[in-house]
Amino acid sequence: MKRRHPGHRPSVYSVRQWEVAERLVAGMPPAQAGGTAGIAPVRHAVNSIQASLGVLTVRSMCFRLLQQELLPAPGPYAALDLDPVTRTVWEGLRWDILDVDLVPALAANLRRPDGLLLSTGAVNSALDRLTETLRTTRHGLIRFGFAHGVLNAAQSTVPPVLDSVAAAPPGAGAWDPSPAHRRALALRASGRDVAACAMAEATTPHAITGRLSACRKLAGVRFQRALIHRALCDRVLLRPAGQGGADLPPEERAVWRHLPLDVPDAELPTAISSHTRLDITTVHRVMRALRIRHRDDCGAVYAGWKHGVLDEHAPTDLSCCRSATTHPSPAPRPADAPGHTGDRRGHGDGPPPANPTESTR
């Protein structure tokens, strides 16, 4: 339902959600949009609105609210005299890319008038000039973009090319985590540790751990390596564009192929050795090289899909550790499968907190 005039609020959202939506579209920082109630109600409201609109970021949420005329755009204002770089960067703000990956993605996909790629410094400078001139936030630039004719309802939130880890939009995939949970999966699949994920989401490590624990339960796995693999199998994470089969030594391919095994970190080298018949020293050497190259096991699992080493047929089940000649199908995923045990050390994931914080930025 569309918002036809100020003061008319369609019943699709609650009063709280409309208040948060209006404040964010107006350019208010999320930390202030909840007023005296704090950030938690904002996160819950944003999570619900994003899920209903099928987007993952506040920028794209603001774009969709204006695109669908659920909130009114100001103006029209006079067209601004913008250089091509500033205009293309401003247009790219609508793309539904994780905030932490936005500037690198813009730099990788946009070109200067002379055909050269933009630098991240040039992208940041253009965004800083816009936010300072218009006295707003980056997501607030969406509203001004509509007002000045830079953005319009015919545009899409889908970027033309995406080379970074991305979650599927809400509603897509075999299981349906919230937008906040999907962002945590994408951040973790990029090889960022829990602390880095929390920093990117402006939340706490406890909240990220809670989101990942909830996803493990939905996926029916116990450890984050297996979670990233299952999310790719079930298309909750978008599968990367294949780069062709990597020219790898057989032992590296064999170890990489078995990295998603859903076993504790301490048991992983032995499990891989048992299944591949490689000696344990070789397994340790290859695992160490993969972790250095791809940040950690989660990043290595995603890269394995990118390079064609991993696919939905890669072994994940514990039974593969019991026989070196057995190659089982992926583990079944009952709805109530346990997903709450683990080791906090190394590349594994700890048990969820007793009352996991489900922040919903």
Short mmCIF file of C-alpha atoms in Angstrom, two decimals:
data_model
loop_
_atom_site.label_atom_id
_atom_site.label_comp_id
_atom_site.label_asym_id
_atom_site.label_seq_id
_atom_site.Cartn_x
_atom_site.Cartn_y
_atom_site.Cartn_z
CA MET A 1 0.00 0.00 0.00
CA LYS A 2 1.35 3.45 -0.88
CA ARG A 3 1.49 6.50 1.30
CA ARG A 4 -0.64 9.10 -0.49
CA HIS A 5 -0.21 12.16 1.69
CA PRO A 6 1.54 13.23 4.91
CA GLY A 7 -0.18 11.86 7.97
CA HIS A 8 -1.57 8.78 6.20
CA ARG A 9 0.20 5.62 7.37
CA PRO A 10 -0.61 2.30 5.71
CA SER A 11 -1.18 -0.48 8.21
CA VAL A 12 1.65 -2.63 6.83
CA TYR A 13 3.97 -1.19 9.53
CA SER A 14 3.44 -0.32 13.17
CA VAL A 15 3.56 3.23 14.50
CA ARG A 16 7.05 2.58 15.88
CA GLN A 17 8.25 1.23 12.55
CA TRP A 18 6.88 4.25 10.68
CA GLU A 19 8.61 6.61 13.11
CA VAL A 20 11.92 4.84 12.66
CA ALA A 21 11.50 4.71 8.86
CA GLU A 22 10.71 8.43 8.63
CA ARG A 23 13.68 9.39 10.78
CA LEU A 24 16.11 7.23 8.83
CA VAL A 25 14.86 8.45 5.45
CA ALA A 26 15.28 12.00 6.78
CA GLY A 27 18.95 11.15 7.39
CA MET A 28 18.99 10.60 11.15
CA PRO A 29 21.73 8.21 12.35
CA PRO A 30 20.31 4.86 13.57
CA ALA A 31 21.70 5.48 17.07
CA GLN A 32 19.43 8.56 17.35
CA ALA A 33 16.36 7.31 15.48
CA GLY A 34 14.93 5.59 18.55
CA GLY A 35 14.97 8.70 20.70
CA THR A 36 15.06 7.94 24.43
CA ALA A 37 14.19 4.28 23.74
CA GLY A 38 17.72 3.61 22.48
CA ILE A 39 19.06 1.55 19.59
CA ALA A 40 17.36 -1.82 20.26
CA PRO A 41 13.86 -0.77 19.06
CA VAL A 42 15.46 0.78 15.97
CA ARG A 43 17.21 -2.47 15.11
CA HIS A 44 14.02 -4.48 15.52
CA ALA A 45 12.03 -2.00 13.43
CA VAL A 46 14.67 -1.87 10.69
CA ASN A 47 14.91 -5.66 10.60
CA SER A 48 11.15 -5.98 10.05
CA ILE A 49 11.01 -3.27 7.38
CA GLN A 50 14.01 -4.67 5.52
CA ALA A 51 12.47 -8.15 5.53
CA SER A 52 9.21 -6.84 4.09
CA LEU A 53 11.02 -4.85 1.38
CA GLY A 54 13.46 -7.64 0.50
CA VAL A 55 16.66 -5.69 1.22
CA LEU A 56 19.54 -5.98 3.68
CA THR A 57 20.85 -2.44 4.22
CA VAL A 58 19.50 0.84 5.56
CA ARG A 59 20.48 2.63 2.34
CA SER A 60 18.47 0.25 0.18
CA MET A 61 15.61 0.30 2.68
CA CYS A 62 15.40 4.10 2.35
CA PHE A 63 15.52 3.78 -1.45
CA ARG A 64 12.70 1.23 -1.53
CA LEU A 65 10.49 3.27 0.82
CA LEU A 66 10.78 6.26 -1.53
CA GLN A 67 10.68 4.19 -4.71
CA GLN A 68 7.38 2.60 -3.67
CA GLU A 69 6.05 5.97 -2.43
CA LEU A 70 5.57 4.59 1.05
CA LEU A 71 7.24 7.79 2.23
CA PRO A 72 7.21 11.07 0.28
CA ALA A 73 10.31 12.49 -1.37
CA PRO A 74 10.86 16.25 -1.02
CA GLY A 75 11.05 18.57 -3.96
CA PRO A 76 11.57 18.30 -6.78
CA TYR A 77 14.59 20.50 -6.20
CA ALA A 78 16.74 22.11 -8.86
CA ALA A 79 19.19 19.78 -10.60
CA LEU A 80 22.68 19.99 -9.16
CA ASP A 81 25.79 20.64 -11.26
CA LEU A 82 27.54 17.36 -10.46
CA ASP A 83 30.74 16.00 -11.92
CA PRO A 84 30.34 12.49 -13.40
CA VAL A 85 32.25 10.78 -10.58
CA THR A 86 30.08 12.30 -7.85
CA ARG A 87 26.88 11.48 -9.73
CA THR A 88 27.81 7.83 -10.32
CA VAL A 89 28.91 7.38 -6.69
CA TRP A 90 25.64 8.93 -5.48
CA GLU A 91 23.63 6.64 -7.74
CA GLY A 92 25.54 3.62 -6.41
CA LEU A 93 24.43 4.31 -2.83
CA ARG A 94 21.15 2.55 -3.58
CA TRP A 95 22.95 -0.76 -4.19
CA ASP A 96 22.13 -3.36 -1.55
CA ILE A 97 25.75 -4.01 -0.54
CA LEU A 98 26.94 -4.40 3.05
CA ASP A 99 28.08 -1.01 4.34
CA VAL A 100 31.59 -2.28 5.06
CA ASP A 101 31.93 -3.44 1.43
CA LEU A 102 30.20 -0.46 -0.23
CA VAL A 103 33.18 1.78 -0.99
CA PRO A 104 35.39 -1.04 -2.38
CA ALA A 105 32.43 -2.23 -4.49
CA LEU A 106 31.80 1.26 -5.87
CA ALA A 107 35.49 1.66 -6.67
CA ALA A 108 35.56 -1.73 -8.42
CA ASN A 109 32.43 -1.11 -10.51
CA LEU A 110 32.51 2.59 -11.39
CA ARG A 111 34.83 4.36 -13.82
CA ARG A 112 36.05 7.93 -14.30
CA PRO A 113 35.24 9.78 -17.54
CA ASP A 114 38.68 8.78 -18.86
CA GLY A 115 37.77 5.11 -18.41
CA LEU A 116 40.00 4.45 -15.42
CA LEU A 117 38.60 2.79 -12.30
CA LEU A 118 37.88 4.98 -9.32
CA SER A 119 40.04 4.67 -6.22
CA THR A 120 38.48 4.08 -2.81
CA GLY A 121 39.87 7.48 -1.83
CA ALA A 122 37.98 9.16 -4.68
CA VAL A 123 34.76 7.39 -3.70
CA ASN A 124 35.10 8.40 -0.04
CA SER A 125 35.92 11.98 -1.01
CA ALA A 126 32.82 12.23 -3.20
CA LEU A 127 30.61 10.84 -0.42
CA ASP A 128 32.18 13.13 2.19
CA ARG A 129 31.58 16.20 0.00
CA LEU A 130 27.95 15.23 -0.51
CA THR A 131 27.21 14.55 3.16
CA GLU A 132 28.94 17.78 4.25
CA THR A 133 27.22 19.92 1.61
CA LEU A 134 23.75 18.51 2.31
CA ARG A 135 24.35 18.05 6.04
CA THR A 136 23.12 14.49 6.15
CA THR A 137 24.26 10.88 6.45
CA ARG A 138 25.06 8.48 3.62
CA HIS A 139 21.64 6.87 3.87
CA GLY A 140 20.15 10.37 4.08
CA LEU A 141 21.61 11.05 0.64
CA ILE A 142 19.00 8.68 -0.78
CA ARG A 143 16.20 11.18 -0.04
CA PHE A 144 18.18 14.07 -1.51
CA GLY A 145 18.98 11.91 -4.52
CA PHE A 146 15.28 11.61 -5.30
CA ALA A 147 14.74 15.33 -4.66
CA HIS A 148 17.51 16.40 -7.06
CA GLY A 149 16.74 13.83 -9.76
CA VAL A 150 19.86 11.73 -9.23
CA LEU A 151 17.78 8.72 -8.15
CA ASN A 152 14.43 7.61 -9.51
CA ALA A 153 11.88 4.83 -9.12
CA ALA A 154 13.01 3.02 -12.28
CA GLN A 155 16.40 2.18 -10.78
CA SER A 156 17.29 -1.08 -9.00
CA THR A 157 19.01 -1.91 -5.73
CA VAL A 158 20.90 -4.75 -7.43
CA PRO A 159 24.48 -3.80 -8.39
CA PRO A 160 25.56 -4.47 -11.99
CA VAL A 161 28.50 -6.61 -10.88
CA LEU A 162 29.19 -7.98 -7.42
CA ASP A 163 32.46 -9.65 -6.52
CA SER A 164 32.19 -9.52 -2.72
CA VAL A 165 30.44 -12.01 -0.43
CA ALA A 166 26.71 -11.34 -0.44
CA ALA A 167 23.65 -12.75 1.28
CA ALA A 168 20.54 -13.57 -0.69
CA PRO A 169 17.69 -11.08 -0.12
CA PRO A 170 15.12 -11.82 2.60
CA GLY A 171 12.76 -14.59 1.60
CA ALA A 172 15.29 -16.36 -0.62
CA GLY A 173 16.92 -19.67 0.22
CA ALA A 174 15.89 -22.97 1.76
CA TRP A 175 15.69 -21.41 5.23
CA ASP A 176 14.80 -17.82 6.00
CA PRO A 177 16.96 -16.00 8.54
CA SER A 178 16.34 -12.31 9.20
CA PRO A 179 18.25 -9.57 7.34
CA ALA A 180 20.54 -9.12 10.37
CA HIS A 181 21.31 -12.85 10.42
CA ARG A 182 21.99 -12.84 6.67
CA ARG A 183 24.43 -9.95 7.05
CA ALA A 184 26.27 -11.83 9.80
CA LEU A 185 26.58 -14.87 7.50
CA ALA A 186 27.97 -12.75 4.66
CA LEU A 187 30.44 -10.99 6.93
CA ARG A 188 31.63 -14.29 8.39
CA ALA A 189 31.94 -15.88 4.94
CA SER A 190 34.28 -13.05 3.96
CA GLY A 191 36.78 -14.34 6.52
CA ARG A 192 36.13 -11.63 9.10
CA ASP A 193 36.26 -12.88 12.67
CA VAL A 194 33.40 -12.27 15.09
CA ALA A 195 34.97 -9.06 16.43
CA ALA A 196 35.36 -7.64 12.91
CA CYS A 197 31.77 -8.64 12.07
CA ALA A 198 30.56 -6.82 15.17
CA MET A 199 32.51 -3.69 14.24
CA ALA A 200 31.05 -3.74 10.71
CA GLU A 201 27.52 -4.06 12.13
CA ALA A 202 28.06 -1.52 14.93
CA THR A 203 27.01 -4.13 17.46
CA THR A 204 28.65 -6.49 19.97
CA PRO A 205 30.48 -9.79 19.42
CA HIS A 206 27.83 -11.33 21.70
CA ALA A 207 25.12 -10.26 19.23
CA ILE A 208 27.02 -11.68 16.23
CA THR A 209 27.57 -14.97 18.09
CA GLY A 210 23.85 -15.11 18.81
CA ARG A 211 22.94 -14.54 15.17
CA LEU A 212 25.35 -17.20 13.94
CA SER A 213 24.11 -19.65 16.57
CA ALA A 214 20.53 -19.13 15.43
CA CYS A 215 21.62 -19.73 11.82
CA ARG A 216 23.38 -22.96 12.81
CA LYS A 217 20.13 -24.23 14.28
CA LEU A 218 18.24 -23.33 11.11
CA ALA A 219 20.87 -25.04 8.97
CA GLY A 220 21.15 -28.12 11.21
CA VAL A 221 24.93 -27.88 11.70
CA ARG A 222 27.20 -27.33 14.68
CA PHE A 223 30.18 -25.32 13.44
CA GLN A 224 30.67 -22.15 11.43
CA ARG A 225 32.69 -23.81 8.67
CA ALA A 226 29.79 -26.13 7.97
CA LEU A 227 27.33 -23.24 8.36
CA ILE A 228 28.91 -21.19 5.56
CA HIS A 229 28.96 -24.26 3.32
CA ARG A 230 25.32 -25.09 4.10
CA ALA A 231 24.27 -21.47 3.50
CA LEU A 232 25.83 -21.65 0.03
CA CYS A 233 24.26 -25.04 -0.67
CA ASP A 234 20.84 -23.72 0.35
CA ARG A 235 21.31 -20.37 -1.43
CA VAL A 236 20.97 -18.27 1.71
CA LEU A 237 24.34 -16.86 0.67
CA LEU A 238 24.64 -15.98 -3.01
CA ARG A 239 26.99 -18.37 -4.73
CA PRO A 240 30.10 -16.65 -6.09
CA ALA A 241 30.71 -16.44 -9.81
CA GLY A 242 32.98 -19.34 -10.61
CA GLN A 243 36.56 -18.57 -11.61
CA GLY A 244 37.15 -21.97 -13.17
CA GLY A 245 38.85 -24.97 -11.67
CA ALA A 246 41.92 -23.98 -9.74
CA ASP A 247 45.16 -25.70 -10.77
CA LEU A 248 45.88 -27.24 -7.39
CA PRO A 249 48.11 -30.04 -6.12
CA PRO A 250 45.96 -33.13 -5.42
CA GLU A 251 46.62 -33.01 -1.68
CA GLU A 252 45.52 -29.36 -1.44
CA ARG A 253 42.35 -30.02 -3.40
CA ALA A 254 41.56 -33.03 -1.17
CA VAL A 255 42.02 -31.10 2.07
CA TRP A 256 40.09 -28.08 0.80
CA ARG A 257 37.28 -30.34 -0.39
CA HIS A 258 36.81 -31.68 3.15
CA LEU A 259 37.15 -28.39 5.04
CA PRO A 260 33.35 -28.09 5.64
CA LEU A 261 33.28 -31.26 7.75
CA ASP A 262 30.95 -30.57 10.68
CA VAL A 263 33.40 -31.63 13.41
CA PRO A 264 35.18 -29.75 16.20
CA ASP A 265 38.37 -27.93 15.24
CA ALA A 266 40.51 -30.28 17.29
CA GLU A 267 39.14 -33.26 15.36
CA LEU A 268 39.20 -31.72 11.89
CA PRO A 269 42.78 -32.67 10.83
CA THR A 270 42.26 -36.29 11.91
CA ALA A 271 38.89 -36.45 10.16
CA ILE A 272 40.38 -35.10 6.92
CA SER A 273 43.35 -37.45 7.17
CA SER A 274 41.06 -40.43 7.73
CA HIS A 275 38.83 -39.57 4.80
CA THR A 276 41.57 -38.62 2.31
CA ARG A 277 44.33 -41.04 3.47
CA LEU A 278 46.76 -38.11 3.56
CA ASP A 279 49.28 -38.07 6.40
CA ILE A 280 48.44 -35.74 9.25
CA THR A 281 51.50 -33.53 8.65
CA THR A 282 50.35 -32.79 5.09
CA VAL A 283 46.83 -32.03 6.31
CA HIS A 284 48.13 -29.56 8.92
CA ARG A 285 50.40 -27.88 6.35
CA VAL A 286 47.63 -27.42 3.79
CA MET A 287 45.10 -26.23 6.38
CA ARG A 288 47.56 -23.63 7.64
CA ALA A 289 48.18 -22.36 4.09
CA LEU A 290 44.44 -22.11 3.40
CA ARG A 291 43.85 -20.18 6.62
CA ILE A 292 46.62 -17.72 5.83
CA ARG A 293 45.45 -17.22 2.26
CA HIS A 294 41.74 -16.82 3.05
CA ARG A 295 41.83 -15.33 6.60
CA ASP A 296 40.21 -18.35 8.25
CA ASP A 297 38.20 -21.53 7.58
CA CYS A 298 34.97 -19.68 6.80
CA GLY A 299 36.72 -17.55 4.20
CA ALA A 300 38.40 -20.66 2.79
CA VAL A 301 35.05 -22.43 2.43
CA TYR A 302 33.62 -19.50 0.45
CA ALA A 303 36.76 -19.35 -1.70
CA GLY A 304 36.43 -23.08 -2.31
CA TRP A 305 33.06 -22.46 -3.94
CA LYS A 306 34.52 -19.59 -5.96
CA HIS A 307 37.30 -21.77 -7.35
CA GLY A 308 35.14 -24.80 -8.02
CA VAL A 309 36.71 -26.96 -5.32
CA LEU A 310 33.53 -27.10 -3.24
CA ASP A 311 29.93 -27.67 -4.27
CA GLU A 312 26.74 -29.09 -2.75
CA HIS A 313 28.20 -32.62 -2.94
CA ALA A 314 31.20 -31.91 -0.70
CA PRO A 315 31.16 -34.17 2.40
CA THR A 316 30.00 -32.60 5.66
CA ASP A 317 28.62 -35.53 7.65
CA LEU A 318 30.44 -37.05 10.61
CA SER A 319 30.03 -40.52 9.12
CA CYS A 320 32.73 -39.72 6.59
CA CYS A 321 35.22 -39.82 9.42
CA ARG A 322 34.40 -43.43 10.25
CA SER A 323 35.37 -44.89 6.88
CA ALA A 324 38.03 -43.75 4.45
CA THR A 325 36.13 -45.35 1.60
CA THR A 326 32.69 -43.92 2.31
CA HIS A 327 31.55 -40.71 0.65
CA PRO A 328 28.21 -39.76 2.23
CA SER A 329 25.65 -37.23 1.09
CA PRO A 330 25.41 -33.91 2.90
CA ALA A 331 24.00 -34.13 6.40
CA PRO A 332 20.21 -34.14 6.80
CA ARG A 333 18.85 -30.97 8.37
CA PRO A 334 15.90 -31.69 10.65
CA ALA A 335 14.06 -28.61 11.83
CA ASP A 336 15.08 -29.19 15.43
CA ALA A 337 18.68 -30.24 14.72
CA PRO A 338 21.06 -29.23 17.52
CA GLY A 339 23.16 -26.22 16.68
CA HIS A 340 24.54 -25.08 19.98
CA THR A 341 27.77 -26.86 20.75
CA GLY A 342 31.27 -25.83 19.85
CA ASP A 343 34.66 -24.55 20.78
CA ARG A 344 35.27 -20.82 21.01
CA ARG A 345 38.94 -21.17 20.20
CA GLY A 346 40.63 -21.12 16.81
CA HIS A 347 38.35 -21.14 13.80
CA GLY A 348 35.37 -22.82 15.42
CA ASP A 349 32.41 -21.18 17.06
CA GLY A 350 31.36 -21.24 20.63
CA PRO A 351 28.05 -22.24 22.10
CA PRO A 352 25.37 -19.59 21.92
CA PRO A 353 24.88 -17.48 25.02
CA ALA A 354 22.08 -18.44 27.37
CA ASN A 355 20.04 -15.50 26.06
CA PRO A 356 21.62 -14.61 22.71
CA THR A 357 21.19 -11.01 21.71
CA GLU A 358 19.38 -10.90 18.41
CA SER A 359 20.26 -7.33 17.41
CA THR A 360 18.57 -6.34 14.16
CA ARG A 361 20.41 -3.44 12.61
#
